[in-house]
XYZ file of C-alpha atoms in Angstrom:
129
model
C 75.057 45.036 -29.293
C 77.643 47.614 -27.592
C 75.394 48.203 -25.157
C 74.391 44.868 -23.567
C 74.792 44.493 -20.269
C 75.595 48.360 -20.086
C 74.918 49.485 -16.391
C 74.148 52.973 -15.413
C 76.905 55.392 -13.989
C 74.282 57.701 -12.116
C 73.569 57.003 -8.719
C 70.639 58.897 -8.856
C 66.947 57.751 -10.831
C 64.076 60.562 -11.316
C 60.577 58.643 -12.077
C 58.522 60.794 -15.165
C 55.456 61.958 -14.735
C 55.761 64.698 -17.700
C 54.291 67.144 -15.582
C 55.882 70.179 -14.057
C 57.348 68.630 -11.126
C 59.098 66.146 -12.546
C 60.318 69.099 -15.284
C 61.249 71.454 -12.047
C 63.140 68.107 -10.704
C 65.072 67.431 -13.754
C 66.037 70.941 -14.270
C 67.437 71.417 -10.225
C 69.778 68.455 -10.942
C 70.770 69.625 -14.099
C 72.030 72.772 -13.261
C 73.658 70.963 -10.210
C 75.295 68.720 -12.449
C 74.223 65.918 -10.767
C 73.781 62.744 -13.213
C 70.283 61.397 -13.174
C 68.402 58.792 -15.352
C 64.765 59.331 -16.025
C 62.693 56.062 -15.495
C 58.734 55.540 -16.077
C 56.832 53.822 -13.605
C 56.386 50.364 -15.872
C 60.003 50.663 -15.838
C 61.000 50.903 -12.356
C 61.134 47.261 -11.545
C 63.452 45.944 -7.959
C 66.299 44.475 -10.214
C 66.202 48.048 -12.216
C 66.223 50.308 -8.702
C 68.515 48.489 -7.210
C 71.275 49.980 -9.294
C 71.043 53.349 -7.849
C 71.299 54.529 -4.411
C 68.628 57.214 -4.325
C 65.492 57.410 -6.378
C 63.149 60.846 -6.515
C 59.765 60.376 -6.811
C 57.869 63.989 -7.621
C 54.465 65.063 -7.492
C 51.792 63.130 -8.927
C 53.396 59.870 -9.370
C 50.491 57.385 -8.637
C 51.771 55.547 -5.802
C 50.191 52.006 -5.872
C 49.903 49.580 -3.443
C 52.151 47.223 -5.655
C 54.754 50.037 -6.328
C 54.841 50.932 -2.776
C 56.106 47.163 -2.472
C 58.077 47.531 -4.752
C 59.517 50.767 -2.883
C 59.538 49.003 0.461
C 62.036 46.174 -0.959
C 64.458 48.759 -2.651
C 64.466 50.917 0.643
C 65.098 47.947 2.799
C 67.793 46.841 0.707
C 69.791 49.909 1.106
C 68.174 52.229 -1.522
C 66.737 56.177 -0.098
C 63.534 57.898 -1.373
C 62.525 61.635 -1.751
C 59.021 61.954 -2.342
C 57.453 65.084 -3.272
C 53.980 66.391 -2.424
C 51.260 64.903 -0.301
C 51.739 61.176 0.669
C 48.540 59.054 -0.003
C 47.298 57.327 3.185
C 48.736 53.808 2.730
C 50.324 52.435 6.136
C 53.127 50.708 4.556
C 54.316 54.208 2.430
C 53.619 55.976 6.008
C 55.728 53.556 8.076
C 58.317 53.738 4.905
C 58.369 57.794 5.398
C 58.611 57.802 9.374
C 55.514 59.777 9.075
C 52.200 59.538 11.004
C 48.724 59.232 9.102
C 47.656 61.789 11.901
C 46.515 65.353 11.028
C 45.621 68.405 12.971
C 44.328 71.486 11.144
C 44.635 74.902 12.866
C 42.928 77.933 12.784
C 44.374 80.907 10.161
C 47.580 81.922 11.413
C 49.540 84.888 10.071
C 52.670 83.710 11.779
C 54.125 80.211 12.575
C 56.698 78.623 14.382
C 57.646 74.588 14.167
C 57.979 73.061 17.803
C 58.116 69.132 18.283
C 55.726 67.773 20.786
C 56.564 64.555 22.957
C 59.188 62.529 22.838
C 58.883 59.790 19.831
C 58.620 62.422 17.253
C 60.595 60.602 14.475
C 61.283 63.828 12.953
C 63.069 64.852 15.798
C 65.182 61.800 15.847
C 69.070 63.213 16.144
C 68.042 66.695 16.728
C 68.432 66.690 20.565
C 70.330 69.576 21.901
């Protein structure tokens, strides 16, 4: 009865997967001290994310069409995402990310450099020189 109505102090939500990225996750802002909650997937509702201002999702969370709804409200009403791993090809989550669904595979390299190419690179966005 103490608790009703009890609203979190963290700003920051981790969703569980129980699997080493999620562990690796918890452990980074734990020895940051940075104050997290840990929320399932079932639980990670719009009323529930709203209370926190950035949410991590890690690798192997099973992004649904529904949750990526879900993720779509929270982001437009003010809330910021880190996602961890490879992003499934859904346009909305793309569109969400700033990211392309486009792909180019190169041959073996033992060397690499990043260069942006044209000028609506979203990654590039507020990197001008």
């Amino acid at each position: 009865a103490f608790m009703d109505g009890a609203l979190p102090r963290s700003q920051t939500a981790l969703m569980w997967t129980a699997e080493a990225s999620a562990e690796g996750w918890a452990d980074g802002l734990i020895n940051n001290q940075i104050p997290f909650d840990v929320l399932l997937q079932e639980q990670a509702t719009l009323e529930r994310l709203s209370q926190y201002g950035a949410l991590i999702i890690p690798g192997g969370m099973n992004l649904t069409e529904d949750w990526v709804a879900v993720l779509t409200t929270y982001v437009k009403q003010g809330g910021n995402i880190v996602i961890e791993g490879i992003v499934p090809e859904q346009e909305e989550l793309l569109a969400l990310l700033g990211i392309s669904g486009e792909a180019s595979v190169s041959e073996p390299l033992t060397a690499s450099y990043l260069r942006f190419e044209g000028d609506s690179n979203p990654l590039q966005k507020g990197m001008e020189t």
